[in-house]
Short mmCIF file of N, CA and C in Angstrom, two decimals:
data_model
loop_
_atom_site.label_atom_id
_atom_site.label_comp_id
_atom_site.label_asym_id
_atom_site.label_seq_id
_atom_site.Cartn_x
_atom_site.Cartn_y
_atom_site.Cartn_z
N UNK N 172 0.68 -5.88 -20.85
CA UNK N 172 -0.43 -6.01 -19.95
C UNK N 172 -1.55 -6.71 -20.70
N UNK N 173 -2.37 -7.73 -20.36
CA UNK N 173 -3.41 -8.46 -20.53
C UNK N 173 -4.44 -9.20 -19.47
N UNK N 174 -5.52 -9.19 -19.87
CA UNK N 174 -5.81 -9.61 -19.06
C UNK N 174 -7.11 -11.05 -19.54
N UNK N 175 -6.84 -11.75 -18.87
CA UNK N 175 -7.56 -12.78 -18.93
C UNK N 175 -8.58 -13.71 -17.80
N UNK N 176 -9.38 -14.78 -18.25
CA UNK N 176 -9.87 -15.96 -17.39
C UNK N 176 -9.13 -16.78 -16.95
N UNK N 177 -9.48 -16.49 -15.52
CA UNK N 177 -8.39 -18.12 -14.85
C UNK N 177 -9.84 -18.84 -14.20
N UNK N 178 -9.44 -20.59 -14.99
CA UNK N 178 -10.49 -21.57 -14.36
C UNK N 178 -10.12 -22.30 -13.20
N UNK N 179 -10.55 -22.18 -12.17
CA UNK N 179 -10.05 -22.29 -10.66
C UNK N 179 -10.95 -24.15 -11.22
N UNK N 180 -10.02 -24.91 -9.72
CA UNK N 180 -9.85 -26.32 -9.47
C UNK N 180 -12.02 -26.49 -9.48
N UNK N 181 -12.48 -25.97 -8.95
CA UNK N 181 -13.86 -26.19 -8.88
C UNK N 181 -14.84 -25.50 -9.69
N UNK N 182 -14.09 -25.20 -11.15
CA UNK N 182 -14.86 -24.81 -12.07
C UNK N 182 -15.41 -23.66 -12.30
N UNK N 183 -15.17 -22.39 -10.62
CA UNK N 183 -15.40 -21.12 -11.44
C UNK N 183 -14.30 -20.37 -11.87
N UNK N 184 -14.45 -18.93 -12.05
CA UNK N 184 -13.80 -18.72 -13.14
C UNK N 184 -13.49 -17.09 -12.42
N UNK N 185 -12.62 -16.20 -12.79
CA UNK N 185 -12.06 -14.92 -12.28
C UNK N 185 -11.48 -14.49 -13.34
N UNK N 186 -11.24 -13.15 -13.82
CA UNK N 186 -10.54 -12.28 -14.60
C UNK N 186 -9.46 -11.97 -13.55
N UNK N 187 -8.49 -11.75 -14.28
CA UNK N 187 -7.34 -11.13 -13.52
C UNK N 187 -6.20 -10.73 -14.90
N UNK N 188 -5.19 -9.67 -14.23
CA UNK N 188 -4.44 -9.00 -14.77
C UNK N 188 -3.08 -9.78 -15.22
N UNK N 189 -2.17 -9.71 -15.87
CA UNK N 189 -0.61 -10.43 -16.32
C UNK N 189 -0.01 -9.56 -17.33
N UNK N 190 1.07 -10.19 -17.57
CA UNK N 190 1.77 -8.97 -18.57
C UNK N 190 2.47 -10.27 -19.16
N UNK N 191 2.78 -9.69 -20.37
CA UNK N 191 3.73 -10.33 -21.24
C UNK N 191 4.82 -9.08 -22.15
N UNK N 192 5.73 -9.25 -22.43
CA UNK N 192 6.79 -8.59 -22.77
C UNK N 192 6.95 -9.59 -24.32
N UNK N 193 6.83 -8.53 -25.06
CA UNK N 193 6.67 -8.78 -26.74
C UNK N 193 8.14 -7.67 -27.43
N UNK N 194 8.96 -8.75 -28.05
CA UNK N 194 10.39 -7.98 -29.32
C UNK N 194 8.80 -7.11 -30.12
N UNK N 195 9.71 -5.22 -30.18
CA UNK N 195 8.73 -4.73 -30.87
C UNK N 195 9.17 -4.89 -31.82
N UNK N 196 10.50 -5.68 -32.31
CA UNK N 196 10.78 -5.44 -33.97
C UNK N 196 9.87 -6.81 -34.55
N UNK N 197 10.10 -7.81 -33.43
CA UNK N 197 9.59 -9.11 -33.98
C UNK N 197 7.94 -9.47 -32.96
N UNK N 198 7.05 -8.61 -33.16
CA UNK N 198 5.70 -9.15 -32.11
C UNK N 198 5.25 -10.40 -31.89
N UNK N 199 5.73 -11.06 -32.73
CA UNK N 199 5.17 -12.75 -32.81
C UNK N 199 5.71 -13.39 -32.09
N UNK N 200 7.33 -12.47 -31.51
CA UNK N 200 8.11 -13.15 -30.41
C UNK N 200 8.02 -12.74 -28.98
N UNK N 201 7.86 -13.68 -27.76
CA UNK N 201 7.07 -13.48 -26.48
C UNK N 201 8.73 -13.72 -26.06
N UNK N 202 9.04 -12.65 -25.47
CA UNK N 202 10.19 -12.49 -24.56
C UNK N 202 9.99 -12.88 -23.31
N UNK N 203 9.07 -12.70 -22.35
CA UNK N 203 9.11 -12.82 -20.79
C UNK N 203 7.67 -12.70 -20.91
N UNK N 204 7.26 -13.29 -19.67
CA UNK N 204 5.73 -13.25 -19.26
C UNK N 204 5.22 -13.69 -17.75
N UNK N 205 4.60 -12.85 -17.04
CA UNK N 205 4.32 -13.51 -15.69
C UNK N 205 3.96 -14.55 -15.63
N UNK N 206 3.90 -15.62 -14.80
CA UNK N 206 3.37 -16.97 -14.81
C UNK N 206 2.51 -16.87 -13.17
N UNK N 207 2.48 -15.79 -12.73
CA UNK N 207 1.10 -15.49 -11.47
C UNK N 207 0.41 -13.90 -11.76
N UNK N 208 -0.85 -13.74 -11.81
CA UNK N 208 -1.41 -12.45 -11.99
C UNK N 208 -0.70 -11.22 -11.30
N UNK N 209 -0.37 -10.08 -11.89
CA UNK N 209 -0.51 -9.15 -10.52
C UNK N 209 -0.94 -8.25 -10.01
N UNK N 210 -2.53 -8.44 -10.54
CA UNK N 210 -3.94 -7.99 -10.03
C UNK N 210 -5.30 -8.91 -10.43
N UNK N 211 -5.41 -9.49 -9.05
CA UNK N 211 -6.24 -10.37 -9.39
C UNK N 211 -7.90 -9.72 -7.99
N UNK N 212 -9.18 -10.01 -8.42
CA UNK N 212 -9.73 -9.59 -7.79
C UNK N 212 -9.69 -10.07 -5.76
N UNK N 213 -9.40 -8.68 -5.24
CA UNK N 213 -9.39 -8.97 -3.67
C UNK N 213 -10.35 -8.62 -2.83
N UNK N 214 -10.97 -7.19 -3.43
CA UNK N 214 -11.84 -6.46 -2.67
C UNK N 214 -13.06 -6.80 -3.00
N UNK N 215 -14.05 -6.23 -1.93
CA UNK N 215 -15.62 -6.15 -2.48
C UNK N 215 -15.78 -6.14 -3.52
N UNK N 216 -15.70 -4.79 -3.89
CA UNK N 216 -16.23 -4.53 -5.65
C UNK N 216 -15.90 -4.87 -6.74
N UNK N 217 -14.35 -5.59 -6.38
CA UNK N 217 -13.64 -6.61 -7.41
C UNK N 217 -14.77 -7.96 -7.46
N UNK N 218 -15.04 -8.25 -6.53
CA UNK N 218 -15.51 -9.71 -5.79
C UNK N 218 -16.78 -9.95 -6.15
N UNK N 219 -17.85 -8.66 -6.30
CA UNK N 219 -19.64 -8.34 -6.06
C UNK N 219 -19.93 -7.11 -7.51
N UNK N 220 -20.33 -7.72 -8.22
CA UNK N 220 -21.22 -6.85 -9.21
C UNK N 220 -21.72 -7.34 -10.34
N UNK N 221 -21.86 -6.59 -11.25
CA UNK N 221 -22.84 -7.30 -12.24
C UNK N 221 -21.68 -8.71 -12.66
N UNK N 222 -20.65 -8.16 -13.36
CA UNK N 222 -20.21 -9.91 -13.71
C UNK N 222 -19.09 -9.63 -11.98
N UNK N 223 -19.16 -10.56 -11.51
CA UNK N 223 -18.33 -10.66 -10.30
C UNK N 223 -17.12 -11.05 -10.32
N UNK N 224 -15.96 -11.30 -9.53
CA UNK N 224 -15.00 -11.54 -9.52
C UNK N 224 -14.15 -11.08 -10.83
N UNK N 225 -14.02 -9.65 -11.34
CA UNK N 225 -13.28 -9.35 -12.34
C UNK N 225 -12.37 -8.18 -12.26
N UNK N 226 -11.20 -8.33 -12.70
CA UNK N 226 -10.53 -7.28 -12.50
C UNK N 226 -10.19 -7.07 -14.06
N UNK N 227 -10.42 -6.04 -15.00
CA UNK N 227 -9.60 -5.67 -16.22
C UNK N 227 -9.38 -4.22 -16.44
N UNK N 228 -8.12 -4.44 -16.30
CA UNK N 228 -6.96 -3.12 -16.67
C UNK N 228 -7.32 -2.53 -17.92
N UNK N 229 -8.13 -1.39 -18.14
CA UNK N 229 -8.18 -0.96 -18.86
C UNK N 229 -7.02 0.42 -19.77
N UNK N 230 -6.49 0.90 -18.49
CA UNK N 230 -4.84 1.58 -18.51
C UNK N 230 -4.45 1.81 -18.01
N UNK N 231 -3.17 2.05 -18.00
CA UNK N 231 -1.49 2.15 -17.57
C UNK N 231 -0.90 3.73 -17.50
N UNK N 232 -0.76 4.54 -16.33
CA UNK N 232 -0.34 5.50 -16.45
C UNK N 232 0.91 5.09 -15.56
N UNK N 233 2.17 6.24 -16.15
CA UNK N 233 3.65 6.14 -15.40
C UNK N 233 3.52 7.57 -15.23
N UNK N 234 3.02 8.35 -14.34
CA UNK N 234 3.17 9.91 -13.12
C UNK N 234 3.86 10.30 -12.13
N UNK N 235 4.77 10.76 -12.45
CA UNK N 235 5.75 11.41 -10.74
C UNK N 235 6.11 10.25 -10.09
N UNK N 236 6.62 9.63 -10.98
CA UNK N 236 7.51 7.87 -10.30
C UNK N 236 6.38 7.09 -10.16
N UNK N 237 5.19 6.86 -10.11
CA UNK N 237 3.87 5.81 -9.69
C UNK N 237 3.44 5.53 -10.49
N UNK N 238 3.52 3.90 -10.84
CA UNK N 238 2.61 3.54 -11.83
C UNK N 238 0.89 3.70 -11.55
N UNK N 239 -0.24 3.97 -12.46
CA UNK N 239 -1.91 3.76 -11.89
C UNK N 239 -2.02 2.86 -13.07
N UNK N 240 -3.06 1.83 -12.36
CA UNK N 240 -3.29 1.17 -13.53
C UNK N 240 -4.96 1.07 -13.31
N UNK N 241 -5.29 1.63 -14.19
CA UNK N 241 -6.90 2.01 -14.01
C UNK N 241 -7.28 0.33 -14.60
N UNK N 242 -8.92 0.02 -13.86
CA UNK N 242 -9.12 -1.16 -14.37
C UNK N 242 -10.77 -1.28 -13.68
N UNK N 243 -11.34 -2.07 -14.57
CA UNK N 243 -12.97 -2.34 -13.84
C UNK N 243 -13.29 -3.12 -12.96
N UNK N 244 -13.91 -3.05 -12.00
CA UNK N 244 -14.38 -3.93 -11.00
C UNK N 244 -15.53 -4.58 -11.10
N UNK N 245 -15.60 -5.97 -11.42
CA UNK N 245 -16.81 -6.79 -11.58
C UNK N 245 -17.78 -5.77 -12.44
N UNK N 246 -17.34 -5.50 -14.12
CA UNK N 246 -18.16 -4.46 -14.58
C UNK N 246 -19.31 -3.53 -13.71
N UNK N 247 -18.95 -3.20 -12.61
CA UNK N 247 -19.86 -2.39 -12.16
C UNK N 247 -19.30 -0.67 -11.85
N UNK N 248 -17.79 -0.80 -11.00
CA UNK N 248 -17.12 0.40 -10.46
C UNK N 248 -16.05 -0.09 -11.16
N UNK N 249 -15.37 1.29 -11.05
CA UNK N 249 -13.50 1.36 -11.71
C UNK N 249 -13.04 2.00 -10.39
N UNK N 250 -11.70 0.98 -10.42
CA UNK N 250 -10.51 1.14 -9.53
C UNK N 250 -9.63 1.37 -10.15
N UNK N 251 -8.41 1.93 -9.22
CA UNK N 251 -6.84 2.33 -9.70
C UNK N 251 -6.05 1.11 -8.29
N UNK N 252 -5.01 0.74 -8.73
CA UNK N 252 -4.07 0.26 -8.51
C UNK N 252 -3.42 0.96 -8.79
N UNK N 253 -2.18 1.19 -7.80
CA UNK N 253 -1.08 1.92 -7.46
C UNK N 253 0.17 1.13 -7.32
N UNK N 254 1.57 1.39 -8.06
CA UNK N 254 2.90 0.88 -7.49
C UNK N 254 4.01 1.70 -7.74
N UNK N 255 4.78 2.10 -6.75
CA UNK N 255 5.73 3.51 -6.92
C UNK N 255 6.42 2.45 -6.32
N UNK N 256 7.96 1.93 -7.75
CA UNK N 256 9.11 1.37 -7.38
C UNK N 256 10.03 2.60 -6.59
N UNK N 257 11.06 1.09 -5.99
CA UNK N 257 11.82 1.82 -5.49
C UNK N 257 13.27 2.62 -5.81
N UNK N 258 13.57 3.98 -5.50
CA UNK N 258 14.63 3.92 -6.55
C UNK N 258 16.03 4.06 -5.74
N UNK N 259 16.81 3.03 -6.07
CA UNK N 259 18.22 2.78 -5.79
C UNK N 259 19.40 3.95 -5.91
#
C-alpha cells in the first residue's frame, strides 16, 4: 500500500491510494503493482478541506473477513474504506 500524487492533464494534482507487492526476501524487487488507484478521492471530505482532494491510507486492518483501510480526508477528517472479498 502507498500512496501518492497524481498530476492530472490540467496541472492539478490529487493524492490517491495503490499498492505494490515487494519479494520480502529480495525488497528491491517489485513483483506486481496496480497501474489505477484503488482509492482515489470521491466524496466531499475527500474533495474539500484544508489540503483538498486527498486521500492517504494511513492503515490496513483484515477483521471478520473485511478489509478497513483507515485513511485521511483532505487533511481535515479520517475515513474508513471497506472491502469484504468474496469467498468461493
Amino acid at each position: 500500500m502507498h500512496n501518492s500524487a497524481v498530476i492530472q492533464p490540467d496541472g492539478g494534482v490529487y493524492y490517491a491510494c495503490g499498492q505494490v507487492l515487494i519479494d520480502p526476501r529480495r525488497p528491491d524487487v517489485v513483483v506486481a503493482k496496480l497501474t489505477e488507484p484503488w482509492l482515489e478521492p470521491s466524496t466531499y471530505e475527500d474533495q474539500h478541506g484544508l489540503v483538498s482532494n486527498v486521500t492517504f491510507v494511513e492503515g490496513l486492518v483484515f477483521h471478520r473477513g473485511t478489509w478497513f483501510a483507515y485513511y485521511g480526508q483532505s487533511d481535515t477528517t479520517i475515513g474508513v474504506a471497506t472491502y469484504t472479498p468474496e469467498v468461493s
